[in-house]
Amino acid sequence: AQSVTQPDIHITVSEGASLELRCNYSYGATPYLFWYVQSPGQGLQLLLKYFSGDTLVQGIKGFEAEFKRSQSSFNLRKPSVHWSDAAEYFCAVGTGAGKSTFGDGTTLTVKP
Amino acid sequence: DGGITQSPKYLFRKEGQNVTLSCEQNLNHDAMYWYRQDPGQGLRLIYYSQIVNDFQKGDIAEGYSVSREKKESFPLTVTSAQKNPTAFYLCASGTLEDYTGELFFGEGSRLTVL
């Protein structure tokens, strides 16, 4: 069965610093991978997605993610974090049947 | 604007009462989903539907019921059989054309059982 692990429950970074959120997945076939962001009390918004091709994908709000098949990872990065990036981030794997499995999320706090 | 509308945003109910959460989408998506979110537990799938008048149980369907009478609507009823109904509920939709699992979410409904 497919699964997604986000090893870091909570990460704190200073504004302007770089960010990397980790995501490892387990899935037997070629994965469809997603990163979503959730502000408190809101729904989830898609940041970026990987289906195939170039392993470095660009998303909204200056985020990017790199797919590494050998490590079963899809880590999210941002070169310089803004205070408005404070939120919860979810990694997900699409199973190809229209469904997705989500990680438990990583909460990002941004220090001024 | 196209999107998913969930209502109500906040709902309070007494124990033993059934409650129904509304979810409407105008994205012309075939598939709709209900997720439950609890702190530290990510999103867990309750029910999903890929076509009108058909739906399937997700991972935590016990104590919940759904209907899909129209393509645009997928209401969720939290019944009195649900042992711990206080949670944040998210409705989502997706196209089945590419079958990737990309989802579009509503703003959520927070249910508190007193």
PDB file of C-alpha atoms in Angstrom:
ATOM      1  CA  ALA A   1       0.000   0.000   0.000  1.00  0.00           C
ATOM      2  CA  GLN A   2       1.132   3.530  -0.623  1.00  0.00           C
ATOM      3  CA  SER A   3       2.330   5.757   2.208  1.00  0.00           C
ATOM      4  CA  VAL A   4       3.864   9.173   2.730  1.00  0.00           C
ATOM      5  CA  THR A   5       6.219  10.152   5.534  1.00  0.00           C
ATOM      6  CA  GLN A   6       7.021  13.700   6.532  1.00  0.00           C
ATOM      7  CA  PRO A   7       9.737  13.249   9.157  1.00  0.00           C
ATOM      8  CA  ASP A   8       9.564  16.774  10.581  1.00  0.00           C
ATOM      9  CA  ILE A   9       6.435  17.620  12.529  1.00  0.00           C
ATOM     10  CA  HIS A  10       7.500  21.204  13.166  1.00  0.00           C
ATOM     11  CA  ILE A  11      10.208  23.401  11.623  1.00  0.00           C
ATOM     12  CA  THR A  12      11.208  26.918  12.607  1.00  0.00           C
ATOM     13  CA  VAL A  13      13.256  29.135  10.303  1.00  0.00           C
ATOM     14  CA  SER A  14      14.187  32.792  10.331  1.00  0.00           C
ATOM     15  CA  GLU A  15      12.696  35.106   7.752  1.00  0.00           C
ATOM     16  CA  GLY A  16      15.015  35.273   4.750  1.00  0.00           C
ATOM     17  CA  ALA A  17      16.592  31.899   5.470  1.00  0.00           C
ATOM     18  CA  SER A  18      16.320  28.932   3.144  1.00  0.00           C
ATOM     19  CA  LEU A  19      13.821  26.147   3.726  1.00  0.00           C
ATOM     20  CA  GLU A  20      13.691  22.447   2.984  1.00  0.00           C
ATOM     21  CA  LEU A  21      10.753  20.241   3.975  1.00  0.00           C
ATOM     22  CA  ARG A  22      11.268  16.508   3.644  1.00  0.00           C
ATOM     23  CA  CYS A  23       8.910  13.979   2.114  1.00  0.00           C
ATOM     24  CA  ASN A  24       9.436  10.263   1.545  1.00  0.00           C
ATOM     25  CA  TYR A  25       6.925   8.072  -0.202  1.00  0.00           C
ATOM     26  CA  SER A  26       6.267   4.415  -0.733  1.00  0.00           C
ATOM     27  CA  TYR A  27       4.472   3.427  -3.913  1.00  0.00           C
ATOM     28  CA  GLY A  28       4.967   0.543  -6.294  1.00  0.00           C
ATOM     29  CA  ALA A  29       4.460   2.336  -9.577  1.00  0.00           C
ATOM     30  CA  THR A  30       5.508   5.709 -10.973  1.00  0.00           C
ATOM     31  CA  PRO A  31       4.191   8.181  -8.436  1.00  0.00           C
ATOM     32  CA  TYR A  32       2.193  11.324  -8.945  1.00  0.00           C
ATOM     33  CA  LEU A  33       3.484  13.652  -6.210  1.00  0.00           C
ATOM     34  CA  PHE A  34       2.049  16.824  -4.751  1.00  0.00           C
ATOM     35  CA  TRP A  35       2.791  19.482  -2.167  1.00  0.00           C
ATOM     36  CA  TYR A  36      -0.127  21.385  -0.642  1.00  0.00           C
ATOM     37  CA  VAL A  37      -0.152  24.289   1.821  1.00  0.00           C
ATOM     38  CA  GLN A  38      -2.797  24.987   4.459  1.00  0.00           C
ATOM     39  CA  SER A  39      -3.231  28.208   6.418  1.00  0.00           C
ATOM     40  CA  PRO A  40      -4.959  27.877   9.823  1.00  0.00           C
ATOM     41  CA  GLY A  41      -8.664  27.102   9.502  1.00  0.00           C
ATOM     42  CA  GLN A  42      -8.495  26.980   5.703  1.00  0.00           C
ATOM     43  CA  GLY A  43      -8.534  24.377   2.978  1.00  0.00           C
ATOM     44  CA  LEU A  44      -5.485  23.077   1.156  1.00  0.00           C
ATOM     45  CA  GLN A  45      -3.931  24.836  -1.839  1.00  0.00           C
ATOM     46  CA  LEU A  46      -1.761  23.084  -4.392  1.00  0.00           C
ATOM     47  CA  LEU A  47       1.834  24.382  -4.411  1.00  0.00           C
ATOM     48  CA  LEU A  48       3.293  22.119  -7.083  1.00  0.00           C
ATOM     49  CA  LYS A  49       3.068  18.684  -8.628  1.00  0.00           C
ATOM     50  CA  TYR A  50       5.267  16.085 -10.298  1.00  0.00           C
ATOM     51  CA  PHE A  51       3.918  13.686 -12.863  1.00  0.00           C
ATOM     52  CA  SER A  52       6.893  12.877 -15.107  1.00  0.00           C
ATOM     53  CA  GLY A  53       9.817  14.455 -16.921  1.00  0.00           C
ATOM     54  CA  ASP A  54      12.125  17.010 -15.343  1.00  0.00           C
ATOM     55  CA  THR A  55      12.736  16.018 -11.743  1.00  0.00           C
ATOM     56  CA  LEU A  56      12.921  19.624 -10.520  1.00  0.00           C
ATOM     57  CA  VAL A  57       9.501  21.234 -10.562  1.00  0.00           C
ATOM     58  CA  GLN A  58       8.590  24.830  -9.932  1.00  0.00           C
ATOM     59  CA  GLY A  59       5.483  25.901  -8.096  1.00  0.00           C
ATOM     60  CA  ILE A  60       3.681  28.952  -6.870  1.00  0.00           C
ATOM     61  CA  LYS A  61       4.997  31.399  -4.267  1.00  0.00           C
ATOM     62  CA  GLY A  62       8.624  30.680  -5.177  1.00  0.00           C
ATOM     63  CA  PHE A  63       8.600  27.041  -4.078  1.00  0.00           C
ATOM     64  CA  GLU A  64      10.300  24.180  -5.887  1.00  0.00           C
ATOM     65  CA  ALA A  65      10.617  20.452  -5.291  1.00  0.00           C
ATOM     66  CA  GLU A  66      12.968  17.763  -6.503  1.00  0.00           C
ATOM     67  CA  PHE A  67      11.915  14.196  -7.226  1.00  0.00           C
ATOM     68  CA  LYS A  68      14.603  11.625  -6.432  1.00  0.00           C
ATOM     69  CA  ARG A  69      13.486   8.146  -7.410  1.00  0.00           C
ATOM     70  CA  SER A  70      16.522   6.440  -5.858  1.00  0.00           C
ATOM     71  CA  GLN A  71      15.705   7.961  -2.470  1.00  0.00           C
ATOM     72  CA  SER A  72      11.898   7.844  -2.826  1.00  0.00           C
ATOM     73  CA  SER A  73      11.882  11.499  -1.877  1.00  0.00           C
ATOM     74  CA  PHE A  74      10.139  14.665  -3.003  1.00  0.00           C
ATOM     75  CA  ASN A  75      11.539  17.471  -0.854  1.00  0.00           C
ATOM     76  CA  LEU A  76      10.145  20.980  -0.959  1.00  0.00           C
ATOM     77  CA  ARG A  77      12.498  23.961  -1.005  1.00  0.00           C
ATOM     78  CA  LYS A  78      12.419  27.719  -0.967  1.00  0.00           C
ATOM     79  CA  PRO A  79      15.566  29.915  -1.142  1.00  0.00           C
ATOM     80  CA  SER A  80      14.259  32.713   1.082  1.00  0.00           C
ATOM     81  CA  VAL A  81      11.306  32.325   3.418  1.00  0.00           C
ATOM     82  CA  HIS A  82       8.792  35.112   4.004  1.00  0.00           C
ATOM     83  CA  TRP A  83       6.700  35.537   7.150  1.00  0.00           C
ATOM     84  CA  SER A  84       3.589  34.776   5.062  1.00  0.00           C
ATOM     85  CA  ASP A  85       4.928  31.268   4.375  1.00  0.00           C
ATOM     86  CA  ALA A  86       4.079  30.207   7.935  1.00  0.00           C
ATOM     87  CA  ALA A  87       1.529  27.422   7.482  1.00  0.00           C
ATOM     88  CA  GLU A  88       1.169  23.662   7.440  1.00  0.00           C
ATOM     89  CA  TYR A  89       2.565  21.782   4.474  1.00  0.00           C
ATOM     90  CA  PHE A  90       1.377  18.421   3.225  1.00  0.00           C
ATOM     91  CA  CYS A  91       3.046  16.028   0.838  1.00  0.00           C
ATOM     92  CA  ALA A  92       0.784  13.596  -1.035  1.00  0.00           C
ATOM     93  CA  VAL A  93       1.089  10.728  -3.485  1.00  0.00           C
ATOM     94  CA  GLY A  94      -1.606  10.104  -6.081  1.00  0.00           C
ATOM     95  CA  THR A  95      -2.414   6.484  -6.607  1.00  0.00           C
ATOM     96  CA  GLY A  96      -3.541   6.828 -10.189  1.00  0.00           C
ATOM     97  CA  ALA A  97      -7.120   5.916  -9.322  1.00  0.00           C
ATOM     98  CA  GLY A  98      -8.088   9.480  -8.608  1.00  0.00           C
ATOM     99  CA  LYS A  99      -7.210   9.192  -4.922  1.00  0.00           C
ATOM    100  CA  SER A 100      -4.323  10.554  -2.883  1.00  0.00           C
ATOM    101  CA  THR A 101      -2.564   9.536   0.309  1.00  0.00           C
ATOM    102  CA  PHE A 102      -1.306  12.372   2.507  1.00  0.00           C
ATOM    103  CA  GLY A 103       1.537  12.699   4.963  1.00  0.00           C
ATOM    104  CA  ASP A 104       0.840  13.954   8.479  1.00  0.00           C
ATOM    105  CA  GLY A 105       2.062  17.433   7.617  1.00  0.00           C
ATOM    106  CA  THR A 106       4.870  19.763   8.685  1.00  0.00           C
ATOM    107  CA  THR A 107       4.105  22.990  10.507  1.00  0.00           C
ATOM    108  CA  LEU A 108       6.364  25.858   9.510  1.00  0.00           C
ATOM    109  CA  THR A 109       6.998  28.743  11.895  1.00  0.00           C
ATOM    110  CA  VAL A 110       8.859  31.807  10.600  1.00  0.00           C
ATOM    111  CA  LYS A 111      10.837  33.910  13.083  1.00  0.00           C
ATOM    112  CA  PRO A 112      11.160  37.635  12.386  1.00  0.00           C
TER     113      PRO A 112
ATOM    114  CA  ASP B   1     -15.172  31.936 -10.058  1.00  0.00           C
ATOM    115  CA  GLY B   2     -14.951  28.173 -10.114  1.00  0.00           C
ATOM    116  CA  GLY B   3     -14.416  26.384  -6.876  1.00  0.00           C
ATOM    117  CA  ILE B   4     -15.719  24.319  -4.011  1.00  0.00           C
ATOM    118  CA  THR B   5     -18.084  25.710  -1.405  1.00  0.00           C
ATOM    119  CA  GLN B   6     -18.482  24.086   1.975  1.00  0.00           C
ATOM    120  CA  SER B   7     -21.100  25.095   4.519  1.00  0.00           C
ATOM    121  CA  PRO B   8     -21.414  25.794   7.309  1.00  0.00           C
ATOM    122  CA  LYS B   9     -17.892  26.869   8.235  1.00  0.00           C
ATOM    123  CA  TYR B  10     -18.568  26.270  11.935  1.00  0.00           C
ATOM    124  CA  LEU B  11     -21.136  23.923  13.429  1.00  0.00           C
ATOM    125  CA  PHE B  12     -21.961  23.036  17.005  1.00  0.00           C
ATOM    126  CA  ARG B  13     -24.131  20.076  17.901  1.00  0.00           C
ATOM    127  CA  LYS B  14     -25.121  18.068  20.928  1.00  0.00           C
ATOM    128  CA  GLU B  15     -24.099  14.451  21.309  1.00  0.00           C
ATOM    129  CA  GLY B  16     -26.458  12.021  19.627  1.00  0.00           C
ATOM    130  CA  GLN B  17     -27.570  14.390  16.884  1.00  0.00           C
ATOM    131  CA  ASN B  18     -26.958  13.772  13.207  1.00  0.00           C
ATOM    132  CA  VAL B  19     -25.456  16.667  11.259  1.00  0.00           C
ATOM    133  CA  THR B  20     -25.079  17.222   7.528  1.00  0.00           C
ATOM    134  CA  LEU B  21     -22.213  19.140   5.956  1.00  0.00           C
ATOM    135  CA  SER B  22     -22.733  20.600   2.515  1.00  0.00           C
ATOM    136  CA  CYS B  23     -20.247  20.510  -0.361  1.00  0.00           C
ATOM    137  CA  GLU B  24     -20.926  22.035  -3.783  1.00  0.00           C
ATOM    138  CA  GLN B  25     -18.515  22.376  -6.721  1.00  0.00           C
ATOM    139  CA  ASN B  26     -18.782  24.175 -10.053  1.00  0.00           C
ATOM    140  CA  LEU B  27     -15.556  22.832 -11.540  1.00  0.00           C
ATOM    141  CA  ASN B  28     -17.371  20.140 -13.521  1.00  0.00           C
ATOM    142  CA  HIS B  29     -15.285  17.488 -11.780  1.00  0.00           C
ATOM    143  CA  ASP B  30     -16.473  13.903 -11.787  1.00  0.00           C
ATOM    144  CA  ALA B  31     -14.860  12.898  -8.502  1.00  0.00           C
ATOM    145  CA  MET B  32     -15.568  14.263  -5.038  1.00  0.00           C
ATOM    146  CA  TYR B  33     -14.051  13.364  -1.674  1.00  0.00           C
ATOM    147  CA  TRP B  34     -14.530  13.916   2.031  1.00  0.00           C
ATOM    148  CA  TYR B  35     -11.546  14.025   4.361  1.00  0.00           C
ATOM    149  CA  ARG B  36     -11.326  14.344   8.109  1.00  0.00           C
ATOM    150  CA  GLN B  37      -8.449  16.276   9.645  1.00  0.00           C
ATOM    151  CA  ASP B  38      -7.348  15.971  13.262  1.00  0.00           C
ATOM    152  CA  PRO B  39      -4.289  17.679  14.743  1.00  0.00           C
ATOM    153  CA  GLY B  40      -1.115  15.766  13.940  1.00  0.00           C
ATOM    154  CA  GLN B  41      -2.914  13.124  11.885  1.00  0.00           C
ATOM    155  CA  GLY B  42      -2.966  14.608   8.428  1.00  0.00           C
ATOM    156  CA  LEU B  43      -5.970  13.934   6.210  1.00  0.00           C
ATOM    157  CA  ARG B  44      -7.944  10.709   6.360  1.00  0.00           C
ATOM    158  CA  LEU B  45     -10.366   9.718   3.601  1.00  0.00           C
ATOM    159  CA  ILE B  46     -13.969   9.176   4.699  1.00  0.00           C
ATOM    160  CA  TYR B  47     -15.867   8.618   1.430  1.00  0.00           C
ATOM    161  CA  TYR B  48     -15.389   9.336  -2.230  1.00  0.00           C
ATOM    162  CA  SER B  49     -17.517   9.323  -5.339  1.00  0.00           C
ATOM    163  CA  GLN B  50     -16.411   9.075  -8.941  1.00  0.00           C
ATOM    164  CA  ILE B  51     -19.828   9.211 -10.571  1.00  0.00           C
ATOM    165  CA  VAL B  52     -23.351  10.289  -9.738  1.00  0.00           C
ATOM    166  CA  ASN B  53     -25.335   7.784  -7.640  1.00  0.00           C
ATOM    167  CA  ASP B  54     -22.218   5.841  -6.715  1.00  0.00           C
ATOM    168  CA  PHE B  55     -19.737   6.206  -3.861  1.00  0.00           C
ATOM    169  CA  GLN B  56     -17.134   4.151  -1.995  1.00  0.00           C
ATOM    170  CA  LYS B  57     -15.956   3.956   1.576  1.00  0.00           C
ATOM    171  CA  GLY B  58     -12.587   5.392   2.427  1.00  0.00           C
ATOM    172  CA  ASP B  59     -10.373   4.502   5.362  1.00  0.00           C
ATOM    173  CA  ILE B  60     -12.631   5.791   8.148  1.00  0.00           C
ATOM    174  CA  ALA B  61     -16.237   5.534   6.861  1.00  0.00           C
ATOM    175  CA  GLU B  62     -17.818   4.167  10.050  1.00  0.00           C
ATOM    176  CA  GLY B  63     -20.341   6.603  11.503  1.00  0.00           C
ATOM    177  CA  TYR B  64     -20.621   8.642   8.312  1.00  0.00           C
ATOM    178  CA  SER B  65     -22.940   8.571   5.290  1.00  0.00           C
ATOM    179  CA  VAL B  66     -22.972  10.366   1.939  1.00  0.00           C
ATOM    180  CA  SER B  67     -25.093  10.776  -1.168  1.00  0.00           C
ATOM    181  CA  ARG B  68     -24.312  11.841  -4.733  1.00  0.00           C
ATOM    182  CA  GLU B  69     -27.570  12.714  -6.447  1.00  0.00           C
ATOM    183  CA  LYS B  70     -26.045  15.490  -8.540  1.00  0.00           C
ATOM    184  CA  LYS B  71     -22.601  15.884 -10.052  1.00  0.00           C
ATOM    185  CA  GLU B  72     -22.131  19.191  -8.257  1.00  0.00           C
ATOM    186  CA  SER B  73     -23.096  18.096  -4.759  1.00  0.00           C
ATOM    187  CA  PHE B  74     -21.686  15.606  -2.241  1.00  0.00           C
ATOM    188  CA  PRO B  75     -23.141  16.129   1.261  1.00  0.00           C
ATOM    189  CA  LEU B  76     -21.702  14.319   4.279  1.00  0.00           C
ATOM    190  CA  THR B  77     -23.833  13.259   7.245  1.00  0.00           C
ATOM    191  CA  VAL B  78     -22.086  12.687  10.539  1.00  0.00           C
ATOM    192  CA  THR B  79     -24.317  10.279  12.383  1.00  0.00           C
ATOM    193  CA  SER B  80     -24.730   9.617  16.090  1.00  0.00           C
ATOM    194  CA  ALA B  81     -22.787   6.383  15.543  1.00  0.00           C
ATOM    195  CA  GLN B  82     -19.568   8.347  14.994  1.00  0.00           C
ATOM    196  CA  LYS B  83     -17.798   8.058  18.328  1.00  0.00           C
ATOM    197  CA  ASN B  84     -15.591  11.128  18.083  1.00  0.00           C
ATOM    198  CA  PRO B  85     -17.094  13.527  15.536  1.00  0.00           C
ATOM    199  CA  THR B  86     -15.357  16.731  16.624  1.00  0.00           C
ATOM    200  CA  ALA B  87     -12.950  17.505  13.777  1.00  0.00           C
ATOM    201  CA  PHE B  88     -12.228  19.648  10.735  1.00  0.00           C
ATOM    202  CA  TYR B  89     -13.868  18.267   7.598  1.00  0.00           C
ATOM    203  CA  LEU B  90     -12.562  18.974   4.125  1.00  0.00           C
ATOM    204  CA  CYS B  91     -14.334  18.378   0.839  1.00  0.00           C
ATOM    205  CA  ALA B  92     -12.335  18.041  -2.358  1.00  0.00           C
ATOM    206  CA  SER B  93     -12.913  17.358  -6.023  1.00  0.00           C
ATOM    207  CA  GLY B  94     -10.819  16.157  -8.912  1.00  0.00           C
ATOM    208  CA  THR B  95     -10.968  15.294 -12.567  1.00  0.00           C
ATOM    209  CA  LEU B  96     -10.670  11.678 -13.588  1.00  0.00           C
ATOM    210  CA  GLU B  97      -9.361  12.517 -17.046  1.00  0.00           C
ATOM    211  CA  ASP B  98      -5.726  12.137 -16.036  1.00  0.00           C
ATOM    212  CA  TYR B  99      -6.340  10.032 -12.912  1.00  0.00           C
ATOM    213  CA  THR B 100      -3.384  11.584 -11.104  1.00  0.00           C
ATOM    214  CA  GLY B 101      -5.096  12.329  -7.826  1.00  0.00           C
ATOM    215  CA  GLU B 102      -4.681  16.118  -7.966  1.00  0.00           C
ATOM    216  CA  LEU B 103      -7.305  17.616  -5.671  1.00  0.00           C
ATOM    217  CA  PHE B 104      -9.071  20.945  -5.277  1.00  0.00           C
ATOM    218  CA  PHE B 105     -10.224  21.710  -1.752  1.00  0.00           C
ATOM    219  CA  GLY B 106     -12.979  23.676  -0.113  1.00  0.00           C
ATOM    220  CA  GLU B 107     -12.377  25.920   2.902  1.00  0.00           C
ATOM    221  CA  GLY B 108     -13.471  23.279   5.379  1.00  0.00           C
ATOM    222  CA  SER B 109     -16.148  22.868   8.036  1.00  0.00           C
ATOM    223  CA  ARG B 110     -15.288  22.668  11.724  1.00  0.00           C
ATOM    224  CA  LEU B 111     -17.696  20.491  13.693  1.00  0.00           C
ATOM    225  CA  THR B 112     -17.742  20.632  17.483  1.00  0.00           C
ATOM    226  CA  VAL B 113     -19.878  18.212  19.415  1.00  0.00           C
ATOM    227  CA  LEU B 114     -20.732  19.397  22.912  1.00  0.00           C
TER     228      LEU B 114
END
